[in-house]
PDB file of C-alpha atoms in Angstrom:
ATOM      1  CA  UNK A 278     -16.786   0.052  -1.217  1.00 86.00           C
ATOM      2  CA  UNK A 279     -16.861   2.348  -4.257  1.00 87.00           C
ATOM      3  CA  UNK A 280     -15.181   5.151  -2.298  1.00 87.00           C
ATOM      4  CA  UNK A 281     -12.488   2.839  -0.902  1.00 83.00           C
ATOM      5  CA  UNK A 282     -11.882   1.328  -4.344  1.00 84.00           C
ATOM      6  CA  UNK A 283     -11.501   4.776  -5.941  1.00 85.00           C
ATOM      7  CA  UNK A 284      -9.121   5.853  -3.157  1.00 82.00           C
ATOM      8  CA  UNK A 285      -6.773   2.906  -3.668  1.00 79.00           C
ATOM      9  CA  UNK A 286      -6.978   3.061  -7.455  1.00 81.00           C
ATOM     10  CA  UNK A 287      -5.961   6.743  -7.486  1.00 82.00           C
ATOM     11  CA  UNK A 288      -3.134   6.095  -5.004  1.00 79.00           C
ATOM     12  CA  UNK A 289      -1.575   3.080  -6.702  1.00 79.00           C
ATOM     13  CA  UNK A 290       2.003   4.223  -5.984  1.00 84.00           C
ATOM     14  CA  UNK A 291       3.602   2.862  -2.830  1.00 83.00           C
ATOM     15  CA  UNK A 292       7.075   2.434  -1.369  1.00 82.00           C
ATOM     16  CA  UNK A 293       9.016  -0.785  -0.940  1.00 82.00           C
ATOM     17  CA  UNK A 294      12.276  -1.447   0.873  1.00 83.00           C
ATOM     18  CA  UNK A 295      15.122  -1.446  -1.646  1.00 83.00           C
ATOM     19  CA  UNK A 296      17.464  -4.370  -2.243  1.00 83.00           C
ATOM     20  CA  UNK A 297      20.156  -2.651  -0.159  1.00 87.00           C
ATOM     21  CA  UNK A 298      17.867  -2.567   2.889  1.00 85.00           C
ATOM     22  CA  UNK A 299      18.445   1.175   3.374  1.00 86.00           C
ATOM     23  CA  UNK A 300      16.432   2.903   0.675  1.00 87.00           C
ATOM     24  CA  UNK A 301      12.813   3.058  -0.347  1.00 85.00           C
ATOM     25  CA  UNK A 302      11.874   2.474  -3.973  1.00 85.00           C
ATOM     26  CA  UNK A 303       8.651   3.673  -5.590  1.00 85.00           C
ATOM     27  CA  UNK A 304       6.459   0.905  -7.030  1.00 86.00           C
ATOM     28  CA  UNK A 305       3.157   1.221  -8.874  1.00 86.00           C
ATOM     29  CA  UNK A 306       0.431  -1.392  -9.133  1.00 83.00           C
ATOM     30  CA  UNK A 307      -0.952  -1.789 -12.659  1.00 83.00           C
ATOM     31  CA  UNK A 308      -4.084  -3.842 -13.356  1.00 83.00           C
ATOM     32  CA  UNK A 309      -6.365  -3.863 -16.375  1.00 83.00           C
ATOM     33  CA  UNK A 310      -9.291  -4.819 -14.144  1.00 84.00           C
ATOM     34  CA  UNK A 311      -9.867  -3.352 -10.702  1.00 83.00           C
ATOM     35  CA  UNK A 312     -12.089  -4.928  -8.065  1.00 82.00           C
ATOM     36  CA  UNK A 313     -11.903  -4.729  -4.281  1.00 88.00           C
ATOM     37  CA  UNK A 314     -14.095  -6.412  -1.710  1.00 92.00           C
ATOM     38  CA  UNK A 315     -14.537  -5.941   2.004  1.00 92.00           C
ATOM     39  CA  UNK A 316     -12.534  -8.128   4.374  1.00 93.00           C
ATOM     40  CA  UNK A 317     -12.099  -8.511   8.117  1.00 93.00           C
ATOM     41  CA  UNK A 318      -8.772  -8.248   9.938  1.00 91.00           C
ATOM     42  CA  UNK A 319      -8.357 -10.538  12.927  1.00 91.00           C
ATOM     43  CA  UNK A 320      -4.991  -9.096  13.961  1.00 88.00           C
ATOM     44  CA  UNK A 321      -2.833  -6.288  12.580  1.00 86.00           C
ATOM     45  CA  UNK A 322       0.788  -5.484  13.418  1.00 85.00           C
ATOM     46  CA  UNK A 323       2.962  -2.826  11.808  1.00 86.00           C
ATOM     47  CA  UNK A 324       6.371  -1.704  13.054  1.00 87.00           C
ATOM     48  CA  UNK A 325       5.675   1.712  11.495  1.00 85.00           C
ATOM     49  CA  UNK A 326       2.233   2.262  13.018  1.00 86.00           C
ATOM     50  CA  UNK A 327       3.114   0.557  16.312  1.00 89.00           C
ATOM     51  CA  UNK A 328       5.878   3.177  16.791  1.00 91.00           C
ATOM     52  CA  UNK A 329       3.370   6.063  16.622  1.00 92.00           C
ATOM     53  CA  UNK A 330       1.690   7.456  19.743  1.00 94.00           C
ATOM     54  CA  UNK A 331      -1.322   5.378  20.843  1.00 91.00           C
ATOM     55  CA  UNK A 332      -4.482   6.427  19.000  1.00 90.00           C
ATOM     56  CA  UNK A 333      -2.732   8.413  16.260  1.00 91.00           C
ATOM     57  CA  UNK A 334      -3.439   5.720  13.647  1.00 88.00           C
ATOM     58  CA  UNK A 335      -6.561   3.560  13.741  1.00 87.00           C
ATOM     59  CA  UNK A 336      -7.481   0.796  11.306  1.00 86.00           C
ATOM     60  CA  UNK A 337     -10.856   1.754   9.871  1.00 86.00           C
ATOM     61  CA  UNK A 338     -11.395  -0.834   7.128  1.00 86.00           C
ATOM     62  CA  UNK A 339      -9.822  -3.683   5.183  1.00 90.00           C
ATOM     63  CA  UNK A 340     -10.181  -4.349   1.471  1.00 90.00           C
ATOM     64  CA  UNK A 341      -8.855  -7.252  -0.602  1.00 91.00           C
ATOM     65  CA  UNK A 342      -8.174  -7.662  -4.314  1.00 87.00           C
ATOM     66  CA  UNK A 343      -8.456 -11.261  -5.525  1.00 88.00           C
ATOM     67  CA  UNK A 344      -7.622 -13.111  -8.735  1.00 88.00           C
ATOM     68  CA  UNK A 345      -6.424 -10.063 -10.686  1.00 83.00           C
ATOM     69  CA  UNK A 346      -3.583 -10.046 -13.177  1.00 87.00           C
ATOM     70  CA  UNK A 347      -1.261  -7.301 -11.984  1.00 84.00           C
ATOM     71  CA  UNK A 348       2.179  -5.956 -12.696  1.00 86.00           C
ATOM     72  CA  UNK A 349       4.404  -3.847 -10.520  1.00 82.00           C
ATOM     73  CA  UNK A 350       6.323  -1.105 -12.294  1.00 83.00           C
ATOM     74  CA  UNK A 351       8.738   1.645 -11.333  1.00 81.00           C
ATOM     75  CA  UNK A 352       6.834   4.924 -11.766  1.00 80.00           C
ATOM     76  CA  UNK A 353       8.288   8.327 -12.496  1.00 69.00           C
ATOM     77  CA  UNK A 354       7.959  10.253  -9.224  1.00 56.00           C
ATOM     78  CA  UNK A 355       8.597  13.826  -8.206  1.00 48.00           C
ATOM     79  CA  UNK A 356      10.528  12.590  -5.166  1.00 52.00           C
ATOM     80  CA  UNK A 357      12.794  10.216  -7.068  1.00 48.00           C
ATOM     81  CA  UNK A 358      13.083   6.471  -7.424  1.00 46.00           C
ATOM     82  CA  UNK A 359      14.941   5.911  -4.153  1.00 48.00           C
ATOM     83  CA  UNK A 360      14.907   7.765  -0.849  1.00 48.00           C
ATOM     84  CA  UNK A 361      16.970   7.097   2.288  1.00 49.00           C
ATOM     85  CA  UNK A 362      15.112   5.578   5.205  1.00 46.00           C
ATOM     86  CA  UNK A 363      14.842   7.623   8.374  1.00 46.00           C
ATOM     87  CA  UNK A 364      16.312   5.340  11.014  1.00 40.00           C
TER      88      UNK A 364
END
C-alpha cells in the first residue's frame, strides 16, 4: 500500500474532458492529508482501455481515498492547460 500511495501522490496531475467536449484540461488533486486503502473492483469498463489490443492493459490493483478534504486546481504544465483530443 505504501508504494501505491506514493505512486499516486507523486502523480497527482490528471486530465479531464474540457467543457467544450473536445479538449483535455490538466487538473491536480490537492489534499493536506493523504491516505489510500485497498479496495476490490467487481467490474471495470473504460472506453480508452477497452479500445486497446486485448492484454495490453491489465488492472493490477484498486485503491480508494475516503473522507479527505480535497481541492482540484489547474496546475502549470509543460504541455499546456488544454490539448486537443485524438478522435
